[in-house]
């Protein structure tokens, strides 16, 4: 089945759009922090949260960074997250609940 020249740009755009983009926003007073990230730049986004928290000119605390980091980790799971969680649960015994 041949693709017409009119359909080709649409198909290229559609292929690019299949990548999921996550949006995370925080509004504090007059400041708005909006983060767009995908699986590929998750770690860079986490580092950016730390840079914002370390910047005294921004109303962005370490607590804000921690809460948003948790949201990012809940949204984008990596193989490392699955292994870490598995090892954490494997180390739990019934004695921990006594």
PDB file of C-alpha atoms in Angstrom:
ATOM      1  CA  UNK A   1       0.000   0.000   0.000  1.00  0.00           C
ATOM      2  CA  UNK A   2       1.587   3.270  -1.123  1.00  0.00           C
ATOM      3  CA  UNK A   3       1.511   6.398   0.994  1.00  0.00           C
ATOM      4  CA  UNK A   4       0.409   9.558  -0.742  1.00  0.00           C
ATOM      5  CA  UNK A   5       2.630  12.661  -0.433  1.00  0.00           C
ATOM      6  CA  UNK A   6      -0.118  14.320   1.605  1.00  0.00           C
ATOM      7  CA  UNK A   7      -0.128  11.536   4.188  1.00  0.00           C
ATOM      8  CA  UNK A   8       3.650  11.323   4.630  1.00  0.00           C
ATOM      9  CA  UNK A   9       4.036  14.418   6.899  1.00  0.00           C
ATOM     10  CA  UNK A  10       1.111  13.261   9.027  1.00  0.00           C
ATOM     11  CA  UNK A  11       2.679   9.837   9.508  1.00  0.00           C
ATOM     12  CA  UNK A  12       6.044  11.313  10.476  1.00  0.00           C
ATOM     13  CA  UNK A  13       4.361  13.624  13.001  1.00  0.00           C
ATOM     14  CA  UNK A  14       2.292  10.793  14.412  1.00  0.00           C
ATOM     15  CA  UNK A  15       5.388   8.616  14.886  1.00  0.00           C
ATOM     16  CA  UNK A  16       7.091  11.428  16.802  1.00  0.00           C
ATOM     17  CA  UNK A  17       4.013  11.991  18.985  1.00  0.00           C
ATOM     18  CA  UNK A  18       3.880   8.385  20.211  1.00  0.00           C
ATOM     19  CA  UNK A  19       6.570   9.185  22.791  1.00  0.00           C
ATOM     20  CA  UNK A  20       4.848   9.905  26.110  1.00  0.00           C
ATOM     21  CA  UNK A  21       5.592  13.258  27.744  1.00  0.00           C
ATOM     22  CA  UNK A  22       4.817  13.782  31.418  1.00  0.00           C
ATOM     23  CA  UNK A  23       3.887  17.160  32.862  1.00  0.00           C
ATOM     24  CA  UNK A  24       4.513  18.067  36.476  1.00  0.00           C
ATOM     25  CA  UNK A  25       3.623  21.512  37.827  1.00  0.00           C
ATOM     26  CA  UNK A  26       4.029  23.370  41.097  1.00  0.00           C
ATOM     27  CA  UNK A  27       2.532  26.800  41.778  1.00  0.00           C
ATOM     28  CA  UNK A  28       3.882  28.758  44.738  1.00  0.00           C
ATOM     29  CA  UNK A  29       2.595  32.284  45.026  1.00  0.00           C
ATOM     30  CA  UNK A  30       3.593  34.164  41.896  1.00  0.00           C
ATOM     31  CA  UNK A  31       6.055  31.490  40.763  1.00  0.00           C
ATOM     32  CA  UNK A  32       5.085  28.570  38.570  1.00  0.00           C
ATOM     33  CA  UNK A  33       7.364  25.595  38.006  1.00  0.00           C
ATOM     34  CA  UNK A  34       6.424  23.354  35.088  1.00  0.00           C
ATOM     35  CA  UNK A  35       8.488  20.306  34.205  1.00  0.00           C
ATOM     36  CA  UNK A  36       8.085  18.308  31.006  1.00  0.00           C
ATOM     37  CA  UNK A  37       9.918  15.006  30.971  1.00  0.00           C
ATOM     38  CA  UNK A  38       9.920  11.547  29.463  1.00  0.00           C
ATOM     39  CA  UNK A  39      11.647   8.273  30.276  1.00  0.00           C
ATOM     40  CA  UNK A  40      14.815   9.459  28.566  1.00  0.00           C
ATOM     41  CA  UNK A  41      15.339  12.647  30.580  1.00  0.00           C
ATOM     42  CA  UNK A  42      13.971  11.579  33.950  1.00  0.00           C
ATOM     43  CA  UNK A  43      17.362  11.738  35.678  1.00  0.00           C
ATOM     44  CA  UNK A  44      18.119  15.191  34.258  1.00  0.00           C
ATOM     45  CA  UNK A  45      14.748  16.406  35.527  1.00  0.00           C
ATOM     46  CA  UNK A  46      15.566  15.088  39.013  1.00  0.00           C
ATOM     47  CA  UNK A  47      18.906  16.939  38.920  1.00  0.00           C
ATOM     48  CA  UNK A  48      17.092  20.118  37.853  1.00  0.00           C
ATOM     49  CA  UNK A  49      14.844  19.876  40.907  1.00  0.00           C
ATOM     50  CA  UNK A  50      17.959  19.848  43.103  1.00  0.00           C
ATOM     51  CA  UNK A  51      19.406  22.854  41.267  1.00  0.00           C
ATOM     52  CA  UNK A  52      16.178  24.784  41.796  1.00  0.00           C
ATOM     53  CA  UNK A  53      16.107  23.868  45.503  1.00  0.00           C
ATOM     54  CA  UNK A  54      19.701  25.064  45.907  1.00  0.00           C
ATOM     55  CA  UNK A  55      18.917  28.416  44.249  1.00  0.00           C
ATOM     56  CA  UNK A  56      18.132  30.986  46.984  1.00  0.00           C
ATOM     57  CA  UNK A  57      16.508  33.304  44.421  1.00  0.00           C
ATOM     58  CA  UNK A  58      13.679  30.824  43.829  1.00  0.00           C
ATOM     59  CA  UNK A  59      10.798  30.020  46.151  1.00  0.00           C
ATOM     60  CA  UNK A  60      11.520  26.302  45.644  1.00  0.00           C
ATOM     61  CA  UNK A  61      12.472  24.350  48.767  1.00  0.00           C
ATOM     62  CA  UNK A  62      14.147  21.005  49.290  1.00  0.00           C
ATOM     63  CA  UNK A  63      10.746  19.773  50.433  1.00  0.00           C
ATOM     64  CA  UNK A  64       9.288  20.799  47.058  1.00  0.00           C
ATOM     65  CA  UNK A  65      12.127  18.959  45.313  1.00  0.00           C
ATOM     66  CA  UNK A  66      11.536  15.835  47.410  1.00  0.00           C
ATOM     67  CA  UNK A  67       7.789  15.782  46.748  1.00  0.00           C
ATOM     68  CA  UNK A  68       8.190  16.345  43.006  1.00  0.00           C
ATOM     69  CA  UNK A  69      10.986  13.746  42.866  1.00  0.00           C
ATOM     70  CA  UNK A  70       8.627  11.234  44.411  1.00  0.00           C
ATOM     71  CA  UNK A  71       5.985  12.063  41.801  1.00  0.00           C
ATOM     72  CA  UNK A  72       8.512  11.627  38.992  1.00  0.00           C
ATOM     73  CA  UNK A  73       9.637   8.269  40.357  1.00  0.00           C
ATOM     74  CA  UNK A  74       6.018   7.136  40.632  1.00  0.00           C
ATOM     75  CA  UNK A  75       5.412   8.168  37.020  1.00  0.00           C
ATOM     76  CA  UNK A  76       8.512   6.778  35.317  1.00  0.00           C
ATOM     77  CA  UNK A  77       9.796   3.407  36.487  1.00  0.00           C
ATOM     78  CA  UNK A  78      13.184   2.124  35.441  1.00  0.00           C
ATOM     79  CA  UNK A  79      14.731  -1.315  35.670  1.00  0.00           C
ATOM     80  CA  UNK A  80      16.780  -0.030  38.634  1.00  0.00           C
ATOM     81  CA  UNK A  81      13.593   0.981  40.493  1.00  0.00           C
ATOM     82  CA  UNK A  82      12.127  -2.497  40.068  1.00  0.00           C
ATOM     83  CA  UNK A  83      15.317  -4.212  41.252  1.00  0.00           C
ATOM     84  CA  UNK A  84      15.665  -1.836  44.221  1.00  0.00           C
ATOM     85  CA  UNK A  85      12.072  -2.364  45.319  1.00  0.00           C
ATOM     86  CA  UNK A  86      12.399  -6.124  44.903  1.00  0.00           C
ATOM     87  CA  UNK A  87      15.557  -6.234  47.036  1.00  0.00           C
ATOM     88  CA  UNK A  88      13.941  -4.017  49.657  1.00  0.00           C
ATOM     89  CA  UNK A  89      10.903  -6.297  49.983  1.00  0.00           C
ATOM     90  CA  UNK A  90      13.055  -9.434  49.935  1.00  0.00           C
ATOM     91  CA  UNK A  91      14.855  -8.208  53.054  1.00  0.00           C
ATOM     92  CA  UNK A  92      11.621  -7.868  55.071  1.00  0.00           C
ATOM     93  CA  UNK A  93      10.853 -10.648  57.526  1.00  0.00           C
ATOM     94  CA  UNK A  94       7.996 -11.348  59.921  1.00  0.00           C
ATOM     95  CA  UNK A  95      10.264 -10.159  62.761  1.00  0.00           C
ATOM     96  CA  UNK A  96      10.009  -6.629  61.327  1.00  0.00           C
ATOM     97  CA  UNK A  97       6.313  -6.576  62.269  1.00  0.00           C
ATOM     98  CA  UNK A  98       6.623  -7.997  65.804  1.00  0.00           C
TER      99      UNK A  98
END
